[in-house]
Amino acid sequence: EVVEMNFADLERKVQEQSDVIAFYRGIVSPKDGGRGLRVQDLKVSKGKDERHYNVRLVLVQAMQHDQSVEGQVDFSLEGAQNGVSTIYSLAQLSRESEAARWPFVFRYFQDFDRELVLPEGFAPQKINVEVISNTKSVASVKLSVDWLAGSG
Protein backbone atom coordinates (compact mmCIF):
# COMPACT_ATOMS: atom_id res chain seq x y z
CA GLU A 1 0.00 0.00 0.00
CA VAL A 2 2.86 2.39 0.85
CA VAL A 3 4.61 1.35 -2.35
CA GLU A 4 1.45 2.18 -4.36
CA MET A 5 1.23 5.63 -2.73
CA ASN A 6 4.91 6.32 -3.42
CA PHE A 7 4.50 5.17 -7.02
CA ALA A 8 1.48 7.45 -7.56
CA ASP A 9 3.44 10.33 -6.01
CA LEU A 10 6.38 9.61 -8.31
CA GLU A 11 4.11 9.45 -11.39
CA ARG A 12 2.61 12.84 -10.44
CA LYS A 13 6.08 14.39 -10.07
CA VAL A 14 7.20 13.00 -13.43
CA GLN A 15 4.06 14.44 -15.08
CA GLU A 16 4.69 17.86 -13.47
CA GLN A 17 8.27 17.86 -14.74
CA SER A 18 7.13 16.80 -18.22
CA ASP A 19 4.69 19.72 -18.24
CA VAL A 20 7.45 22.15 -17.23
CA ILE A 21 9.77 20.80 -19.94
CA ALA A 22 7.00 21.10 -22.55
CA PHE A 23 6.38 24.69 -21.45
CA TYR A 24 10.04 25.71 -21.86
CA ARG A 25 10.36 23.79 -25.13
CA GLY A 26 7.38 25.81 -26.42
CA ILE A 27 9.35 29.01 -25.74
CA VAL A 28 12.64 27.87 -27.23
CA SER A 29 11.29 26.00 -30.27
CA PRO A 30 7.50 25.83 -30.63
CA LYS A 31 6.00 22.91 -32.59
CA ASP A 32 4.63 25.17 -35.31
CA GLY A 33 8.01 26.86 -35.76
CA GLY A 34 6.38 30.25 -35.22
CA ARG A 35 8.34 33.18 -33.86
CA GLY A 36 7.38 36.10 -31.68
CA LEU A 37 4.75 36.94 -29.14
CA ARG A 38 2.03 34.42 -28.31
CA VAL A 39 -0.49 33.36 -25.68
CA GLN A 40 0.86 30.11 -24.26
CA ASP A 41 -1.94 29.53 -21.77
CA LEU A 42 -5.28 31.08 -20.80
CA LYS A 43 -7.32 29.57 -17.96
CA VAL A 44 -10.32 30.78 -16.00
CA SER A 45 -11.18 29.19 -12.67
CA LYS A 46 -13.90 29.88 -10.12
CA GLY A 47 -12.96 32.14 -7.23
CA LYS A 48 -13.94 31.84 -3.58
CA ASP A 49 -17.12 33.89 -3.89
CA GLU A 50 -20.04 33.72 -6.28
CA ARG A 51 -19.38 35.56 -9.59
CA HIS A 52 -15.64 35.74 -8.74
CA TYR A 53 -13.20 34.19 -11.21
CA ASN A 54 -9.43 33.98 -11.50
CA VAL A 55 -7.79 34.44 -14.89
CA ARG A 56 -4.33 33.02 -15.53
CA LEU A 57 -2.60 34.22 -18.67
CA VAL A 58 0.87 33.14 -19.81
CA LEU A 59 2.59 35.08 -22.57
CA VAL A 60 5.76 33.87 -24.26
CA GLN A 61 8.17 35.19 -26.84
CA ALA A 62 9.06 32.19 -28.99
CA MET A 63 12.46 31.83 -30.70
CA GLN A 64 13.07 35.56 -30.53
CA HIS A 65 14.98 36.27 -27.32
CA ASP A 66 17.47 38.92 -28.41
CA GLN A 67 15.28 41.68 -26.95
CA SER A 68 12.51 42.25 -24.44
CA VAL A 69 8.98 42.79 -25.66
CA GLU A 70 6.89 45.51 -24.06
CA GLY A 71 3.21 46.38 -24.26
CA GLN A 72 -0.15 45.74 -22.64
CA VAL A 73 -2.95 43.23 -22.64
CA ASP A 74 -6.45 44.30 -23.62
CA PHE A 75 -8.91 41.88 -22.03
CA SER A 76 -12.69 41.83 -22.39
CA LEU A 77 -15.64 39.49 -21.87
CA GLU A 78 -18.53 39.25 -24.31
CA GLY A 79 -21.84 37.91 -23.17
CA ALA A 80 -25.42 38.71 -22.29
CA GLN A 81 -26.38 41.14 -19.52
CA ASN A 82 -29.96 40.24 -18.63
CA GLY A 83 -30.44 38.97 -22.20
CA VAL A 84 -28.81 41.98 -23.89
CA SER A 85 -25.51 41.54 -25.76
CA THR A 86 -22.79 43.29 -23.74
CA ILE A 87 -18.98 43.62 -23.64
CA TYR A 88 -17.16 44.32 -20.37
CA SER A 89 -13.56 45.55 -20.22
CA LEU A 90 -11.00 44.47 -17.66
CA ALA A 91 -11.46 47.82 -15.87
CA GLN A 92 -15.18 47.11 -15.42
CA LEU A 93 -14.52 43.59 -14.10
CA SER A 94 -11.67 44.43 -11.69
CA ARG A 95 -12.03 45.56 -8.12
CA GLU A 96 -8.63 47.27 -7.86
CA SER A 97 -8.01 50.27 -10.12
CA GLU A 98 -4.41 49.21 -10.88
CA ALA A 99 -5.67 45.84 -12.12
CA ALA A 100 -7.53 47.67 -14.91
CA ARG A 101 -4.18 48.15 -16.67
CA TRP A 102 -2.34 45.04 -17.75
CA PRO A 103 1.18 46.06 -18.85
CA PHE A 104 4.04 43.64 -19.56
CA VAL A 105 7.78 43.64 -20.20
CA PHE A 106 9.60 40.33 -20.65
CA ARG A 107 12.20 38.52 -22.70
CA TYR A 108 11.13 34.86 -22.45
CA PHE A 109 7.75 34.61 -20.72
CA GLN A 110 5.49 36.28 -18.18
CA ASP A 111 2.49 34.91 -16.35
CA PHE A 112 -0.36 36.88 -14.85
CA ASP A 113 -3.16 36.19 -12.41
CA ARG A 114 -6.11 38.54 -12.31
CA GLU A 115 -9.35 38.38 -10.35
CA LEU A 116 -12.61 39.19 -12.13
CA VAL A 117 -15.97 39.94 -10.57
CA LEU A 118 -18.82 39.37 -13.03
CA PRO A 119 -21.81 41.74 -12.80
CA GLU A 120 -25.08 40.34 -11.48
CA GLY A 121 -27.15 38.90 -14.35
CA PHE A 122 -24.19 38.64 -16.76
CA ALA A 123 -23.71 35.38 -18.67
CA PRO A 124 -20.21 35.33 -20.25
CA GLN A 125 -19.82 33.69 -23.68
CA LYS A 126 -16.45 34.78 -25.08
CA ILE A 127 -13.05 35.86 -23.76
CA ASN A 128 -11.22 38.36 -25.96
CA VAL A 129 -7.51 38.94 -25.43
CA GLU A 130 -5.40 41.34 -27.46
CA VAL A 131 -1.71 41.38 -26.62
CA ILE A 132 -0.55 44.76 -27.90
CA SER A 133 3.18 44.99 -28.56
CA ASN A 134 4.88 48.40 -28.30
CA THR A 135 8.11 46.81 -29.58
CA LYS A 136 8.51 47.58 -33.31
CA SER A 137 9.88 44.20 -34.43
CA VAL A 138 7.29 42.16 -32.49
CA ALA A 139 3.75 41.74 -33.84
CA SER A 140 0.66 42.04 -31.63
CA VAL A 141 -1.58 38.99 -31.08
CA LYS A 142 -5.36 38.60 -30.86
CA LEU A 143 -7.18 35.64 -29.35
CA SER A 144 -10.85 34.95 -28.84
CA VAL A 145 -12.06 31.79 -27.07
CA ASP A 146 -15.37 30.53 -25.77
CA TRP A 147 -15.86 31.11 -22.04
CA LEU A 148 -16.34 27.38 -21.39
CA ALA A 149 -13.14 26.51 -23.26
CA GLY A 150 -11.15 28.88 -21.07
CA SER A 151 -12.71 27.90 -17.76
CA GLY A 152 -11.82 24.81 -15.85
mmCIF file of C-alpha atoms in Angstrom:
data_model
loop_
_atom_site.group_PDB
_atom_site.id
_atom_site.type_symbol
_atom_site.label_atom_id
_atom_site.label_comp_id
_atom_site.label_asym_id
_atom_site.label_seq_id
_atom_site.Cartn_x
_atom_site.Cartn_y
_atom_site.Cartn_z
ATOM 1 C CA GLU A 1 0.000 0.000 0.000
ATOM 2 C CA VAL A 2 2.858 2.385 0.853
ATOM 3 C CA VAL A 3 4.615 1.346 -2.351
ATOM 4 C CA GLU A 4 1.447 2.178 -4.357
ATOM 5 C CA MET A 5 1.233 5.627 -2.727
ATOM 6 C CA ASN A 6 4.909 6.324 -3.420
ATOM 7 C CA PHE A 7 4.495 5.166 -7.024
ATOM 8 C CA ALA A 8 1.476 7.452 -7.558
ATOM 9 C CA ASP A 9 3.439 10.332 -6.015
ATOM 10 C CA LEU A 10 6.378 9.609 -8.309
ATOM 11 C CA GLU A 11 4.111 9.451 -11.387
ATOM 12 C CA ARG A 12 2.612 12.837 -10.443
ATOM 13 C CA LYS A 13 6.080 14.393 -10.072
ATOM 14 C CA VAL A 14 7.202 12.996 -13.433
ATOM 15 C CA GLN A 15 4.062 14.442 -15.076
ATOM 16 C CA GLU A 16 4.686 17.859 -13.472
ATOM 17 C CA GLN A 17 8.275 17.857 -14.736
ATOM 18 C CA SER A 18 7.125 16.798 -18.222
ATOM 19 C CA ASP A 19 4.685 19.720 -18.240
ATOM 20 C CA VAL A 20 7.447 22.152 -17.228
ATOM 21 C CA ILE A 21 9.772 20.801 -19.939
ATOM 22 C CA ALA A 22 7.002 21.096 -22.549
ATOM 23 C CA PHE A 23 6.384 24.689 -21.445
ATOM 24 C CA TYR A 24 10.042 25.713 -21.861
ATOM 25 C CA ARG A 25 10.364 23.793 -25.125
ATOM 26 C CA GLY A 26 7.381 25.813 -26.416
ATOM 27 C CA ILE A 27 9.347 29.012 -25.736
ATOM 28 C CA VAL A 28 12.636 27.866 -27.229
ATOM 29 C CA SER A 29 11.288 25.999 -30.271
ATOM 30 C CA PRO A 30 7.501 25.826 -30.625
ATOM 31 C CA LYS A 31 5.998 22.909 -32.593
ATOM 32 C CA ASP A 32 4.632 25.173 -35.309
ATOM 33 C CA GLY A 33 8.011 26.861 -35.761
ATOM 34 C CA GLY A 34 6.378 30.254 -35.220
ATOM 35 C CA ARG A 35 8.336 33.180 -33.863
ATOM 36 C CA GLY A 36 7.382 36.097 -31.679
ATOM 37 C CA LEU A 37 4.745 36.935 -29.137
ATOM 38 C CA ARG A 38 2.030 34.417 -28.306
ATOM 39 C CA VAL A 39 -0.493 33.355 -25.681
ATOM 40 C CA GLN A 40 0.857 30.112 -24.262
ATOM 41 C CA ASP A 41 -1.944 29.530 -21.766
ATOM 42 C CA LEU A 42 -5.284 31.083 -20.798
ATOM 43 C CA LYS A 43 -7.316 29.574 -17.960
ATOM 44 C CA VAL A 44 -10.316 30.775 -16.004
ATOM 45 C CA SER A 45 -11.182 29.189 -12.666
ATOM 46 C CA LYS A 46 -13.904 29.878 -10.115
ATOM 47 C CA GLY A 47 -12.958 32.139 -7.231
ATOM 48 C CA LYS A 48 -13.945 31.837 -3.581
ATOM 49 C CA ASP A 49 -17.117 33.893 -3.886
ATOM 50 C CA GLU A 50 -20.035 33.724 -6.277
ATOM 51 C CA ARG A 51 -19.376 35.556 -9.586
ATOM 52 C CA HIS A 52 -15.642 35.741 -8.744
ATOM 53 C CA TYR A 53 -13.195 34.185 -11.208
ATOM 54 C CA ASN A 54 -9.425 33.977 -11.498
ATOM 55 C CA VAL A 55 -7.790 34.436 -14.887
ATOM 56 C CA ARG A 56 -4.331 33.016 -15.528
ATOM 57 C CA LEU A 57 -2.598 34.218 -18.672
ATOM 58 C CA VAL A 58 0.867 33.138 -19.805
ATOM 59 C CA LEU A 59 2.588 35.084 -22.571
ATOM 60 C CA VAL A 60 5.760 33.868 -24.264
ATOM 61 C CA GLN A 61 8.172 35.192 -26.838
ATOM 62 C CA ALA A 62 9.060 32.193 -28.989
ATOM 63 C CA MET A 63 12.459 31.827 -30.697
ATOM 64 C CA GLN A 64 13.069 35.562 -30.526
ATOM 65 C CA HIS A 65 14.978 36.274 -27.319
ATOM 66 C CA ASP A 66 17.474 38.918 -28.406
ATOM 67 C CA GLN A 67 15.285 41.683 -26.946
ATOM 68 C CA SER A 68 12.509 42.255 -24.438
ATOM 69 C CA VAL A 69 8.979 42.791 -25.661
ATOM 70 C CA GLU A 70 6.894 45.512 -24.057
ATOM 71 C CA GLY A 71 3.210 46.379 -24.258
ATOM 72 C CA GLN A 72 -0.146 45.744 -22.636
ATOM 73 C CA VAL A 73 -2.951 43.230 -22.637
ATOM 74 C CA ASP A 74 -6.450 44.304 -23.622
ATOM 75 C CA PHE A 75 -8.913 41.876 -22.028
ATOM 76 C CA SER A 76 -12.694 41.832 -22.390
ATOM 77 C CA LEU A 77 -15.643 39.494 -21.870
ATOM 78 C CA GLU A 78 -18.525 39.253 -24.312
ATOM 79 C CA GLY A 79 -21.841 37.909 -23.170
ATOM 80 C CA ALA A 80 -25.422 38.709 -22.287
ATOM 81 C CA GLN A 81 -26.383 41.136 -19.525
ATOM 82 C CA ASN A 82 -29.964 40.237 -18.633
ATOM 83 C CA GLY A 83 -30.435 38.966 -22.198
ATOM 84 C CA VAL A 84 -28.806 41.982 -23.888
ATOM 85 C CA SER A 85 -25.509 41.544 -25.765
ATOM 86 C CA THR A 86 -22.786 43.290 -23.740
ATOM 87 C CA ILE A 87 -18.979 43.617 -23.644
ATOM 88 C CA TYR A 88 -17.163 44.318 -20.368
ATOM 89 C CA SER A 89 -13.556 45.547 -20.224
ATOM 90 C CA LEU A 90 -10.996 44.470 -17.655
ATOM 91 C CA ALA A 91 -11.459 47.820 -15.865
ATOM 92 C CA GLN A 92 -15.181 47.106 -15.424
ATOM 93 C CA LEU A 93 -14.525 43.595 -14.098
ATOM 94 C CA SER A 94 -11.667 44.428 -11.688
ATOM 95 C CA ARG A 95 -12.034 45.556 -8.123
ATOM 96 C CA GLU A 96 -8.630 47.267 -7.857
ATOM 97 C CA SER A 97 -8.012 50.271 -10.119
ATOM 98 C CA GLU A 98 -4.409 49.211 -10.877
ATOM 99 C CA ALA A 99 -5.669 45.842 -12.123
ATOM 100 C CA ALA A 100 -7.527 47.669 -14.912
ATOM 101 C CA ARG A 101 -4.179 48.151 -16.669
ATOM 102 C CA TRP A 102 -2.336 45.045 -17.752
ATOM 103 C CA PRO A 103 1.179 46.064 -18.849
ATOM 104 C CA PHE A 104 4.042 43.641 -19.556
ATOM 105 C CA VAL A 105 7.785 43.642 -20.198
ATOM 106 C CA PHE A 106 9.597 40.328 -20.654
ATOM 107 C CA ARG A 107 12.202 38.518 -22.702
ATOM 108 C CA TYR A 108 11.131 34.861 -22.445
ATOM 109 C CA PHE A 109 7.754 34.608 -20.717
ATOM 110 C CA GLN A 110 5.486 36.279 -18.181
ATOM 111 C CA ASP A 111 2.490 34.912 -16.349
ATOM 112 C CA PHE A 112 -0.364 36.881 -14.848
ATOM 113 C CA ASP A 113 -3.155 36.189 -12.405
ATOM 114 C CA ARG A 114 -6.111 38.540 -12.314
ATOM 115 C CA GLU A 115 -9.347 38.376 -10.352
ATOM 116 C CA LEU A 116 -12.607 39.192 -12.127
ATOM 117 C CA VAL A 117 -15.970 39.942 -10.572
ATOM 118 C CA LEU A 118 -18.819 39.374 -13.025
ATOM 119 C CA PRO A 119 -21.808 41.738 -12.803
ATOM 120 C CA GLU A 120 -25.079 40.336 -11.478
ATOM 121 C CA GLY A 121 -27.154 38.904 -14.349
ATOM 122 C CA PHE A 122 -24.195 38.644 -16.756
ATOM 123 C CA ALA A 123 -23.708 35.380 -18.672
ATOM 124 C CA PRO A 124 -20.207 35.327 -20.252
ATOM 125 C CA GLN A 125 -19.820 33.688 -23.677
ATOM 126 C CA LYS A 126 -16.449 34.782 -25.081
ATOM 127 C CA ILE A 127 -13.054 35.857 -23.759
ATOM 128 C CA ASN A 128 -11.221 38.364 -25.961
ATOM 129 C CA VAL A 129 -7.508 38.944 -25.430
ATOM 130 C CA GLU A 130 -5.401 41.337 -27.459
ATOM 131 C CA VAL A 131 -1.706 41.377 -26.620
ATOM 132 C CA ILE A 132 -0.548 44.758 -27.902
ATOM 133 C CA SER A 133 3.179 44.993 -28.562
ATOM 134 C CA ASN A 134 4.877 48.398 -28.302
ATOM 135 C CA THR A 135 8.106 46.809 -29.583
ATOM 136 C CA LYS A 136 8.512 47.578 -33.307
ATOM 137 C CA SER A 137 9.877 44.205 -34.433
ATOM 138 C CA VAL A 138 7.294 42.157 -32.487
ATOM 139 C CA ALA A 139 3.753 41.737 -33.840
ATOM 140 C CA SER A 140 0.656 42.036 -31.629
ATOM 141 C CA VAL A 141 -1.582 38.991 -31.076
ATOM 142 C CA LYS A 142 -5.365 38.604 -30.864
ATOM 143 C CA LEU A 143 -7.176 35.645 -29.346
ATOM 144 C CA SER A 144 -10.854 34.949 -28.835
ATOM 145 C CA VAL A 145 -12.056 31.792 -27.069
ATOM 146 C CA ASP A 146 -15.366 30.525 -25.767
ATOM 147 C CA TRP A 147 -15.857 31.110 -22.042
ATOM 148 C CA LEU A 148 -16.337 27.376 -21.388
ATOM 149 C CA ALA A 149 -13.141 26.515 -23.261
ATOM 150 C CA GLY A 150 -11.153 28.880 -21.071
ATOM 151 C CA SER A 151 -12.707 27.901 -17.761
ATOM 152 C CA GLY A 152 -11.823 24.813 -15.850
#
